[in-house]
Short mmCIF file of C-alpha atoms in Angstrom, two decimals:
data_model
loop_
_atom_site.label_atom_id
_atom_site.label_comp_id
_atom_site.label_asym_id
_atom_site.label_seq_id
_atom_site.Cartn_x
_atom_site.Cartn_y
_atom_site.Cartn_z
CA UNK A 1 0.00 0.00 0.00
CA UNK A 2 1.35 3.45 -0.92
CA UNK A 3 2.46 6.02 1.62
CA UNK A 4 -0.43 8.31 0.62
CA UNK A 5 -2.99 5.49 1.04
CA UNK A 6 -1.59 4.64 4.50
CA UNK A 7 -1.76 8.30 5.55
CA UNK A 8 -5.33 8.61 4.27
CA UNK A 9 -6.42 5.44 6.13
CA UNK A 10 -4.72 6.68 9.31
CA UNK A 11 -6.50 10.02 9.04
CA UNK A 12 -9.84 8.27 8.44
CA UNK A 13 -9.35 6.26 11.63
CA UNK A 14 -8.40 9.41 13.58
CA UNK A 15 -11.43 11.25 12.18
CA UNK A 16 -13.72 8.39 13.20
CA UNK A 17 -12.39 8.51 16.78
CA UNK A 18 -12.86 12.29 16.90
CA UNK A 19 -16.42 12.04 15.54
CA UNK A 20 -17.40 9.32 18.01
CA UNK A 21 -16.12 11.46 20.88
CA UNK A 22 -18.01 14.46 19.45
CA UNK A 23 -21.18 12.38 19.43
CA UNK A 24 -20.43 11.38 23.03
CA UNK A 25 -20.20 15.09 23.92
CA UNK A 26 -23.68 15.67 22.45
CA UNK A 27 -25.11 12.69 24.36
CA UNK A 28 -23.51 13.89 27.63
CA UNK A 29 -24.97 17.39 27.20
CA UNK A 30 -28.38 15.97 26.34
CA UNK A 31 -28.30 13.66 29.36
CA UNK A 32 -27.20 16.44 31.73
CA UNK A 33 -29.40 19.33 30.55
CA UNK A 34 -31.88 17.95 28.01
CA UNK A 35 -33.62 20.64 25.96
CA UNK A 36 -33.25 23.48 28.46
CA UNK A 37 -32.21 27.14 28.52
CA UNK A 38 -28.73 26.08 29.65
CA UNK A 39 -28.20 23.67 26.74
CA UNK A 40 -29.59 26.23 24.27
CA UNK A 41 -27.29 28.95 25.60
CA UNK A 42 -24.23 26.67 25.63
CA UNK A 43 -24.80 25.36 22.10
CA UNK A 44 -25.13 28.91 20.76
CA UNK A 45 -22.00 29.97 22.67
CA UNK A 46 -20.01 27.07 21.17
CA UNK A 47 -21.29 27.88 17.69
CA UNK A 48 -20.31 31.57 17.70
CA UNK A 49 -16.47 31.22 17.83
CA UNK A 50 -16.74 28.34 15.34
CA UNK A 51 -18.70 30.43 12.84
CA UNK A 52 -16.47 33.49 13.37
CA UNK A 53 -13.17 31.70 12.95
CA UNK A 54 -13.59 28.26 11.38
CA UNK A 55 -13.96 29.76 7.89
CA UNK A 56 -10.99 32.08 8.49
CA UNK A 57 -8.91 29.27 10.01
CA UNK A 58 -9.65 26.92 7.13
CA UNK A 59 -8.70 29.66 4.67
CA UNK A 60 -5.44 30.39 6.50
CA UNK A 61 -4.48 26.71 6.55
CA UNK A 62 -5.31 26.33 2.86
CA UNK A 63 -3.20 29.36 1.85
CA UNK A 64 -0.35 28.47 4.26
CA UNK A 65 0.61 25.10 2.71
CA UNK A 66 1.52 26.03 -0.92
CA UNK A 67 3.45 29.12 0.22
CA UNK A 68 5.35 27.11 2.84
CA UNK A 69 6.35 24.68 0.08
CA UNK A 70 7.47 27.60 -2.09
CA UNK A 71 9.57 29.18 0.69
CA UNK A 72 11.08 25.83 1.67
CA UNK A 73 11.96 24.98 -1.93
CA UNK A 74 13.49 28.36 -2.81
CA UNK A 75 15.06 29.48 0.50
CA UNK A 76 15.41 26.39 2.69
CA UNK A 77 14.20 25.11 6.07
CA UNK A 78 15.28 28.13 8.19
CA UNK A 79 13.37 30.55 5.96
CA UNK A 80 10.24 28.35 6.08
CA UNK A 81 10.36 28.28 9.91
CA UNK A 82 10.72 32.06 9.88
CA UNK A 83 7.72 32.29 7.56
CA UNK A 84 5.71 30.00 9.88
CA UNK A 85 6.51 32.13 12.93
CA UNK A 86 5.55 35.31 11.10
CA UNK A 87 2.15 33.86 10.12
CA UNK A 88 1.71 32.38 13.61
CA UNK A 89 2.33 35.69 15.40
CA UNK A 90 0.26 37.80 12.99
CA UNK A 91 -2.67 35.39 13.42
CA UNK A 92 -2.34 35.65 17.23
CA UNK A 93 -2.48 39.47 17.06
CA UNK A 94 -5.49 39.48 14.72
CA UNK A 95 -7.31 36.93 16.90
CA UNK A 96 -6.63 38.92 20.08
CA UNK A 97 -8.18 42.00 18.45
CA UNK A 98 -11.22 39.93 17.34
CA UNK A 99 -11.55 38.50 20.88
CA UNK A 100 -11.47 41.95 22.51
CA UNK A 101 -14.08 43.33 20.11
CA UNK A 102 -16.21 40.20 20.61
CA UNK A 103 -15.97 40.44 24.42
CA UNK A 104 -17.07 44.10 24.34
CA UNK A 105 -20.00 43.53 21.99
CA UNK A 106 -21.03 40.05 23.20
CA UNK A 107 -24.75 40.88 23.75
CA UNK A 108 -25.04 42.21 20.20
CA UNK A 109 -23.18 39.17 18.80
CA UNK A 110 -25.48 36.75 20.67
CA UNK A 111 -28.58 38.52 19.33
CA UNK A 112 -27.32 37.95 15.79
CA UNK A 113 -27.16 34.21 16.40
CA UNK A 114 -30.14 33.83 18.75
CA UNK A 115 -32.67 36.59 18.20
CA UNK A 116 -35.31 34.94 20.39
CA UNK A 117 -33.18 34.64 23.56
CA UNK A 118 -34.51 36.60 26.54
CA UNK A 119 -34.15 36.76 30.30
CA UNK A 120 -32.07 34.03 31.97
CA UNK A 121 -31.32 32.26 28.68
CA UNK A 122 -29.91 35.46 27.20
CA UNK A 123 -27.90 36.14 30.36
CA UNK A 124 -26.35 32.65 30.26
CA UNK A 125 -25.65 32.88 26.52
CA UNK A 126 -23.82 36.22 26.96
CA UNK A 127 -21.71 34.85 29.84
CA UNK A 128 -20.89 31.61 28.02
CA UNK A 129 -20.04 33.40 24.77
CA UNK A 130 -17.88 36.04 26.44
CA UNK A 131 -15.80 33.32 28.10
CA UNK A 132 -15.48 31.19 24.96
CA UNK A 133 -14.73 34.07 22.61
CA UNK A 134 -11.46 34.50 24.53
CA UNK A 135 -10.41 31.20 22.98
CA UNK A 136 -10.35 32.52 19.39
CA UNK A 137 -6.52 33.04 19.50
CA UNK A 138 -6.12 29.36 20.53
CA UNK A 139 -8.39 28.36 17.65
CA UNK A 140 -6.34 30.43 15.20
CA UNK A 141 -2.94 29.01 16.13
CA UNK A 142 -4.40 25.47 16.19
CA UNK A 143 -5.19 25.82 12.48
CA UNK A 144 -1.65 27.04 11.75
CA UNK A 145 -0.16 24.08 13.64
CA UNK A 146 -2.52 21.74 11.81
CA UNK A 147 -1.36 23.08 8.42
CA UNK A 148 2.30 22.85 9.50
CA UNK A 149 1.91 19.20 10.55
CA UNK A 150 0.10 18.33 7.32
CA UNK A 151 2.85 19.85 5.18
CA UNK A 152 5.29 17.75 7.24
CA UNK A 153 3.22 14.65 6.37
CA UNK A 154 1.79 14.13 9.85
CA UNK A 155 -1.97 13.75 9.32
CA UNK A 156 -3.14 11.65 12.27
CA UNK A 157 -2.45 14.30 14.95
CA UNK A 158 -4.45 17.03 13.12
CA UNK A 159 -7.24 14.46 12.67
CA UNK A 160 -7.24 13.88 16.45
CA UNK A 161 -7.24 17.63 17.18
CA UNK A 162 -10.91 17.67 18.38
CA UNK A 163 -10.21 14.95 20.97
CA UNK A 164 -8.82 17.20 23.78
CA UNK A 165 -11.54 19.79 23.02
CA UNK A 166 -14.40 17.30 23.31
CA UNK A 167 -12.81 15.58 26.33
CA UNK A 168 -12.56 18.88 28.24
CA UNK A 169 -16.17 19.74 27.40
CA UNK A 170 -17.44 16.32 28.57
CA UNK A 171 -15.52 16.73 31.87
CA UNK A 172 -16.89 20.28 32.33
CA UNK A 173 -20.47 19.06 31.69
CA UNK A 174 -20.13 16.33 34.31
CA UNK A 175 -18.61 18.77 36.81
CA UNK A 176 -21.22 21.45 36.10
CA UNK A 177 -24.05 19.11 37.09
CA UNK A 178 -22.54 18.84 40.60
CA UNK A 179 -21.44 22.48 40.87
CA UNK A 180 -22.72 25.19 38.52
CA UNK A 181 -23.57 25.42 34.79
CA UNK A 182 -21.41 28.55 34.65
CA UNK A 183 -18.24 26.41 34.50
CA UNK A 184 -19.32 24.98 31.12
CA UNK A 185 -17.64 27.62 28.90
CA UNK A 186 -14.38 27.43 30.87
CA UNK A 187 -14.11 23.72 30.08
CA UNK A 188 -14.63 24.57 26.41
CA UNK A 189 -12.01 27.34 26.66
CA UNK A 190 -9.46 24.93 28.15
CA UNK A 191 -10.39 22.52 25.35
CA UNK A 192 -9.56 25.16 22.70
CA UNK A 193 -6.15 25.66 24.31
CA UNK A 194 -5.80 21.86 24.53
CA UNK A 195 -6.17 21.56 20.75
CA UNK A 196 -3.07 23.72 20.26
CA UNK A 197 -1.02 22.17 23.10
CA UNK A 198 -1.87 18.68 21.81
CA UNK A 199 -0.32 19.46 18.40
CA UNK A 200 2.64 21.58 19.57
CA UNK A 201 5.03 18.76 20.70
CA UNK A 202 4.52 16.92 17.41
CA UNK A 203 5.17 20.13 15.45
CA UNK A 204 8.38 20.67 17.43
CA UNK A 205 9.48 17.12 16.59
CA UNK A 206 9.02 18.04 12.94
CA UNK A 207 11.31 21.05 13.32
CA UNK A 208 9.06 23.90 14.49
CA UNK A 209 10.85 26.35 16.80
CA UNK A 210 8.86 29.31 18.10
CA UNK A 211 10.35 32.81 17.77
CA UNK A 212 8.64 36.15 18.51
CA UNK A 213 9.16 37.35 14.93
CA UNK A 214 6.80 39.67 13.02
CA UNK A 215 7.39 41.24 9.61
CA UNK A 216 4.29 42.89 8.18
CA UNK A 217 6.18 43.77 4.99
CA UNK A 218 7.11 40.16 4.21
CA UNK A 219 6.21 39.32 0.59
CA UNK A 220 4.89 35.86 1.52
CA UNK A 221 2.61 37.31 4.21
CA UNK A 222 1.17 39.69 1.62
CA UNK A 223 0.86 36.85 -0.86
CA UNK A 224 -0.89 34.68 1.71
CA UNK A 225 -3.41 37.42 2.53
CA UNK A 226 -4.04 37.77 -1.20
CA UNK A 227 -4.69 34.01 -1.47
CA UNK A 228 -6.83 33.86 1.70
CA UNK A 229 -9.49 36.31 0.50
CA UNK A 230 -10.89 34.18 -2.38
CA UNK A 231 -10.77 31.01 -0.23
CA UNK A 232 -12.69 32.82 2.51
CA UNK A 233 -15.29 33.98 0.00
CA UNK A 234 -15.56 30.41 -1.31
CA UNK A 235 -16.17 29.06 2.20
CA UNK A 236 -18.67 31.87 2.86
CA UNK A 237 -20.55 30.88 -0.32
CA UNK A 238 -21.17 27.40 1.16
CA UNK A 239 -22.41 29.00 4.40
CA UNK A 240 -24.78 31.25 2.42
CA UNK A 241 -26.12 28.21 0.57
CA UNK A 242 -26.90 26.52 3.90
CA UNK A 243 -28.59 29.66 5.26
CA UNK A 244 -30.72 30.03 2.10
CA UNK A 245 -31.73 26.34 2.22
CA UNK A 246 -32.80 26.63 5.86
CA UNK A 247 -34.61 29.91 5.28
CA UNK A 248 -36.70 28.39 2.45
CA UNK A 249 -37.18 25.19 4.50
CA UNK A 250 -38.72 27.33 7.27
CA UNK A 251 -41.56 28.20 4.84
CA UNK A 252 -42.38 24.51 4.24
CA UNK A 253 -44.15 22.00 6.49
CA UNK A 254 -43.14 21.72 10.14
CA UNK A 255 -39.97 19.71 10.66
CA UNK A 256 -38.42 20.53 7.27
CA UNK A 257 -35.40 22.31 8.77
CA UNK A 258 -34.69 19.40 11.14
CA UNK A 259 -35.08 16.79 8.38
CA UNK A 260 -32.74 18.75 6.11
CA UNK A 261 -30.24 19.10 8.97
CA UNK A 262 -30.23 15.39 9.89
CA UNK A 263 -29.86 14.30 6.25
CA UNK A 264 -27.04 16.81 5.80
CA UNK A 265 -25.31 15.48 8.95
CA UNK A 266 -25.20 11.99 7.41
CA UNK A 267 -23.83 13.44 4.18
CA UNK A 268 -21.20 15.44 6.10
CA UNK A 269 -20.16 12.32 8.02
CA UNK A 270 -19.19 10.67 4.72
CA UNK A 271 -17.42 13.86 3.63
CA UNK A 272 -15.50 14.11 6.90
CA UNK A 273 -14.53 10.44 7.01
CA UNK A 274 -13.42 9.93 3.44
CA UNK A 275 -13.21 13.05 1.28
CA UNK A 276 -11.61 15.43 3.78
CA UNK A 277 -9.16 12.68 4.80
CA UNK A 278 -8.07 12.12 1.20
CA UNK A 279 -7.86 15.83 0.29
CA UNK A 280 -5.91 16.64 3.48
CA UNK A 281 -3.28 14.03 2.59
CA UNK A 282 -3.11 14.84 -1.13
CA UNK A 283 -3.04 18.65 -0.81
CA UNK A 284 0.48 19.08 0.68
CA UNK A 285 1.83 16.57 -1.84
CA UNK A 286 0.25 18.44 -4.76
CA UNK A 287 1.63 21.74 -3.41
CA UNK A 288 5.17 20.31 -3.32
CA UNK A 289 4.88 18.83 -6.83
CA UNK A 290 3.51 22.13 -8.13
CA UNK A 291 6.42 24.05 -6.55
CA UNK A 292 8.88 21.57 -8.09
CA UNK A 293 7.06 21.91 -11.45
CA UNK A 294 6.80 18.10 -11.64
CA UNK A 295 3.88 17.97 -14.10
CA UNK A 296 3.90 14.20 -14.69
CA UNK A 297 3.62 13.21 -11.02
CA UNK A 298 1.27 16.16 -10.37
CA UNK A 299 -1.19 14.90 -13.01
CA UNK A 300 -0.84 11.29 -11.83
CA UNK A 301 -1.62 12.37 -8.25
CA UNK A 302 -4.74 14.25 -9.41
CA UNK A 303 -6.03 11.21 -11.29
CA UNK A 304 -5.35 8.83 -8.37
CA UNK A 305 -7.07 11.11 -5.83
CA UNK A 306 -10.13 11.60 -8.07
CA UNK A 307 -10.39 7.88 -8.88
CA UNK A 308 -10.17 6.92 -5.19
CA UNK A 309 -12.97 9.38 -4.37
CA UNK A 310 -15.10 7.95 -7.20
CA UNK A 311 -14.50 4.35 -6.04
CA UNK A 312 -15.43 5.22 -2.43
CA UNK A 313 -18.30 7.66 -2.91
CA UNK A 314 -20.29 6.06 -5.76
CA UNK A 315 -21.21 2.89 -3.78
CA UNK A 316 -21.91 4.93 -0.62
CA UNK A 317 -24.25 7.30 -2.50
CA UNK A 318 -26.08 4.42 -4.25
CA UNK A 319 -26.32 2.55 -0.93
CA UNK A 320 -27.73 5.65 0.79
CA UNK A 321 -30.36 6.00 -1.94
CA UNK A 322 -31.65 2.42 -1.74
CA UNK A 323 -31.35 2.07 2.07
CA UNK A 324 -32.17 5.62 3.15
CA UNK A 325 -35.28 4.72 5.16
CA UNK A 326 -33.79 1.88 7.28
CA UNK A 327 -30.58 3.92 7.84
CA UNK A 328 -32.50 6.95 9.13
CA UNK A 329 -34.92 4.79 11.13
CA UNK A 330 -32.17 2.94 13.00
CA UNK A 331 -30.09 6.07 13.67
CA UNK A 332 -32.80 8.54 14.64
CA UNK A 333 -36.31 7.08 15.10
CA UNK A 334 -36.88 7.16 18.84
CA UNK A 335 -38.63 9.48 21.29
CA UNK A 336 -40.04 12.50 19.48
CA UNK A 337 -38.45 11.46 16.17
CA UNK A 338 -41.42 9.59 14.69
CA UNK A 339 -42.15 7.78 11.39
CA UNK A 340 -43.08 11.09 9.71
CA UNK A 341 -39.68 12.57 10.63
CA UNK A 342 -37.98 9.41 9.34
CA UNK A 343 -39.79 9.70 6.02
CA UNK A 344 -38.89 13.39 5.59
CA UNK A 345 -35.25 12.85 6.51
CA UNK A 346 -34.88 9.80 4.25
CA UNK A 347 -36.34 11.75 1.30
CA UNK A 348 -33.81 14.55 1.87
CA UNK A 349 -31.01 11.96 2.21
CA UNK A 350 -31.91 10.37 -1.15
CA UNK A 351 -31.66 13.67 -3.01
CA UNK A 352 -28.50 14.75 -1.16
CA UNK A 353 -26.95 11.39 -2.10
CA UNK A 354 -27.46 12.11 -5.80
CA UNK A 355 -24.92 14.91 -5.51
CA UNK A 356 -22.54 13.17 -3.09
CA UNK A 357 -19.95 12.56 -5.82
CA UNK A 358 -20.20 16.25 -6.71
CA UNK A 359 -19.52 17.30 -3.10
CA UNK A 360 -16.52 14.97 -2.92
CA UNK A 361 -14.88 15.88 -6.23
CA UNK A 362 -15.52 19.60 -5.63
CA UNK A 363 -13.36 19.43 -2.51
CA UNK A 364 -10.55 17.54 -4.28
CA UNK A 365 -10.54 19.80 -7.36
CA UNK A 366 -10.60 22.88 -5.15
CA UNK A 367 -7.43 21.65 -3.45
CA UNK A 368 -5.82 21.08 -6.88
CA UNK A 369 -6.38 24.74 -7.79
CA UNK A 370 -5.16 25.90 -4.34
CA UNK A 371 -1.96 23.86 -4.78
CA UNK A 372 -1.41 25.85 -8.01
CA UNK A 373 -1.92 29.04 -5.93
CA UNK A 374 -5.10 29.73 -7.89
CA UNK A 375 -7.83 30.56 -5.39
CA UNK A 376 -9.77 32.72 -7.84
CA UNK A 377 -11.15 29.91 -10.06
CA UNK A 378 -12.82 27.92 -7.21
CA UNK A 379 -14.23 31.20 -5.84
CA UNK A 380 -15.81 32.14 -9.20
CA UNK A 381 -17.20 28.63 -9.72
CA UNK A 382 -18.52 28.64 -6.16
CA UNK A 383 -20.30 31.96 -6.70
CA UNK A 384 -21.91 30.64 -9.91
CA UNK A 385 -22.97 27.48 -8.04
CA UNK A 386 -24.50 29.60 -5.26
CA UNK A 387 -26.59 31.54 -7.79
CA UNK A 388 -27.65 28.27 -9.44
CA UNK A 389 -28.53 26.70 -6.08
CA UNK A 390 -30.74 29.65 -5.08
CA UNK A 391 -32.43 29.69 -8.51
CA UNK A 392 -33.11 25.94 -8.41
CA UNK A 393 -34.36 26.19 -4.81
CA UNK A 394 -37.01 28.66 -5.91
CA UNK A 395 -37.79 26.69 -9.08
CA UNK A 396 -38.15 23.29 -7.37
CA UNK A 397 -39.97 24.53 -4.26
CA UNK A 398 -42.21 27.27 -5.63
CA UNK A 399 -43.03 25.95 -9.11
CA UNK A 400 -43.08 22.19 -8.52
CA UNK A 401 -44.44 20.05 -5.72
CA UNK A 402 -41.02 18.73 -4.65
CA UNK A 403 -40.89 20.74 -1.40
CA UNK A 404 -38.09 19.37 0.86
CA UNK A 405 -36.77 17.03 -1.86
CA UNK A 406 -36.42 20.06 -4.13
CA UNK A 407 -34.05 21.81 -1.70
CA UNK A 408 -31.78 18.77 -1.47
CA UNK A 409 -31.92 18.19 -5.25
CA UNK A 410 -31.03 21.85 -5.91
CA UNK A 411 -27.94 21.53 -3.68
CA UNK A 412 -26.89 18.29 -5.42
CA UNK A 413 -27.44 19.69 -8.91
CA UNK A 414 -25.42 22.81 -8.10
CA UNK A 415 -22.54 20.62 -6.81
CA UNK A 416 -22.52 18.48 -9.97
CA UNK A 417 -22.53 21.56 -12.21
CA UNK A 418 -19.69 23.09 -10.15
CA UNK A 419 -17.57 19.94 -10.58
CA UNK A 420 -18.15 19.99 -14.35
CA UNK A 421 -17.01 23.62 -14.48
CA UNK A 422 -13.95 22.86 -12.31
CA UNK A 423 -12.93 19.94 -14.56
CA UNK A 424 -13.23 22.22 -17.61
CA UNK A 425 -11.27 25.04 -15.94
CA UNK A 426 -8.52 22.63 -14.82
CA UNK A 427 -8.10 21.19 -18.32
CA UNK A 428 -7.80 24.72 -19.73
CA UNK A 429 -5.24 25.61 -17.04
CA UNK A 430 -2.92 22.58 -17.15
CA UNK A 431 -3.95 20.75 -20.32
CA UNK A 432 -4.96 17.06 -20.54
CA UNK A 433 -4.35 15.35 -17.19
CA UNK A 434 -5.94 11.90 -17.50
CA UNK A 435 -9.63 12.46 -18.16
CA UNK A 436 -10.03 9.14 -20.03
CA UNK A 437 -8.73 7.19 -17.03
CA UNK A 438 -11.13 9.03 -14.72
CA UNK A 439 -14.11 8.41 -17.05
CA UNK A 440 -13.24 4.71 -17.32
CA UNK A 441 -13.07 4.30 -13.52
CA UNK A 442 -16.35 6.24 -13.18
CA UNK A 443 -18.13 3.89 -15.64
CA UNK A 444 -16.74 0.78 -13.89
CA UNK A 445 -17.78 2.17 -10.48
CA UNK A 446 -21.32 2.90 -11.74
CA UNK A 447 -21.67 -0.62 -13.23
CA UNK A 448 -20.40 -2.19 -9.97
CA UNK A 449 -22.65 0.03 -7.83
CA UNK A 450 -25.77 -0.80 -9.88
CA UNK A 451 -25.03 -4.53 -9.55
CA UNK A 452 -24.51 -3.96 -5.82
CA UNK A 453 -27.84 -2.06 -5.60
CA UNK A 454 -29.84 -4.91 -7.17
CA UNK A 455 -28.33 -7.63 -4.96
CA UNK A 456 -28.42 -5.49 -1.80
CA UNK A 457 -32.13 -4.72 -2.33
CA UNK A 458 -32.94 -8.42 -2.81
CA UNK A 459 -30.91 -9.45 0.26
CA UNK A 460 -32.44 -6.70 2.42
CA UNK A 461 -36.01 -7.72 1.51
CA UNK A 462 -35.39 -11.45 2.03
CA UNK A 463 -33.59 -11.05 5.38
CA UNK A 464 -36.21 -8.54 6.53
CA UNK A 465 -38.97 -11.02 5.64
CA UNK A 466 -37.19 -13.83 7.53
CA UNK A 467 -36.31 -11.84 10.69
CA UNK A 468 -39.32 -9.53 10.90
CA UNK A 469 -39.45 -6.23 12.81
CA UNK A 470 -37.74 -5.05 16.00
CA UNK A 471 -34.74 -2.81 16.58
CA UNK A 472 -32.07 -5.52 16.82
CA UNK A 473 -33.58 -7.50 13.94
CA UNK A 474 -33.64 -4.37 11.77
CA UNK A 475 -30.01 -3.59 12.65
CA UNK A 476 -28.97 -7.15 11.72
CA UNK A 477 -30.96 -6.95 8.46
CA UNK A 478 -29.31 -3.66 7.50
CA UNK A 479 -25.83 -4.89 8.48
CA UNK A 480 -26.22 -8.09 6.41
CA UNK A 481 -27.47 -6.14 3.39
CA UNK A 482 -24.62 -3.61 3.61
CA UNK A 483 -22.04 -6.37 4.13
CA UNK A 484 -23.22 -8.37 1.11
CA UNK A 485 -23.41 -5.19 -0.96
CA UNK A 486 -19.83 -4.26 -0.06
CA UNK A 487 -18.58 -7.72 -1.05
CA UNK A 488 -20.45 -7.56 -4.37
CA UNK A 489 -19.07 -4.10 -5.15
CA UNK A 490 -15.49 -5.02 -4.21
CA UNK A 491 -15.63 -8.23 -6.25
CA UNK A 492 -17.03 -6.37 -9.25
CA UNK A 493 -14.34 -3.67 -9.35
CA UNK A 494 -11.65 -6.38 -8.99
CA UNK A 495 -13.14 -8.33 -11.90
CA UNK A 496 -13.35 -5.11 -13.95
CA UNK A 497 -9.62 -4.55 -13.25
CA UNK A 498 -9.67 -1.06 -11.76
CA UNK A 499 -6.02 0.06 -11.55
CA UNK A 500 -6.22 1.59 -8.05
CA UNK A 501 -7.63 -1.66 -6.63
CA UNK A 502 -5.02 -3.77 -8.44
CA UNK A 503 -2.24 -1.65 -6.94
CA UNK A 504 -3.54 -2.40 -3.43
CA UNK A 505 -3.96 -6.10 -4.18
CA UNK A 506 -0.46 -6.39 -5.67
CA UNK A 507 0.98 -4.61 -2.63
CA UNK A 508 -0.80 -7.03 -0.28
CA UNK A 509 0.38 -10.04 -2.33
CA UNK A 510 3.99 -8.88 -2.17
CA UNK A 511 3.76 -8.41 1.60
CA UNK A 512 2.29 -11.90 2.04
CA UNK A 513 5.10 -13.39 -0.07
CA UNK A 514 7.75 -11.56 1.99
CA UNK A 515 6.14 -12.85 5.19
#
């Protein structure tokens, strides 16, 4: 197995651990405070720093990597450490200013995010937010450390970054039940610091040495700020799409926003587990190859990354379409989440799944352009996609009877159109890069996934008929159907001789022989 594949698998495992712990955090909060004013206030307070800085932090990390590679290649290791310290210290200063402004205007900030909060709930939200907004500098430098570790080919530690954060929050929730809910934000604040401290020793092992160096006239700082702006706009476009979707969903039948949110959570789980893991590993490598002007390996890496995404996402999206109802039922249908909510969420999941390959390839292709220090093309394509998404939302919801399904289909369609535009733009920019290979893998993946869909549907119905209803029986039925489907899909792509699969098989065979 290649070094890139091992790194991607390691990051997937780390991401899974982090997501499980994040789910544990939600369960602990729900168990301790239920649906109360305290939980509402705390959730809003956690969301505010994330919304304020996550987009900025992601943009900084994205712009940092290709420029680090450029500095390291042209001026050496000492200059790249100097560049890292300059970015690090400038980010700290900017974040401190943002924190001070946020602490002064906390009531106004909370009202923007929670207009309906009043009385005790508002008082708690202001207190919680004011404490947590002090952690924005920790959040900022965590993203810089994450980018530094990724460019040094350490991907597992950045993937585990949420672990100390979620652990500290879980501890603070448990302590708050016995003491006071007002210690909740301080646990989260310590968790934000913990994210940075967790990564720091590993960064130092990779050569990072902190120095209080600031040079506002540095050409690479200016270049980075120039690259950050389009990335930030591109991230903001996705946020606007989500806001528009939820706003229109609020005009539909009751529960539409929740159904859209739950279906999107399942879609984002796939994105976080597989797509983000692959793009995080591939991006630093592409940046280095671009800096070295190694066009052959650069193009080969693009094709491999895209083909791996196709091979992973196509069966998942087809599986989600045919098994949407049992998946949603097993995961969510309990308590107040009734059969109606299951139906609405499964419908949204089906139409989100249609565009899953678009979401995945959009992220990979965006990273390809960023590695070429072209942040403008993804921004323009993203803006076009946003306009298309809003137009289709109105068309599907207002002029057809698709309702909730129309919102999800509009998002999927916009993602697929964006990917088509990005492919076209990339071919214009770098010339032919292996489109025939990608198309061939796509066709083989579709054929394998359709065969999988037929057999999985038959198996699910037969096992369901034999076992009957009941939570455990339904879980077993779904697990058997998914397991058989995975075997059918894997066998099919092996028979169809997909290159990426053959590389893995040959690697395993050679290891077995050596053993």
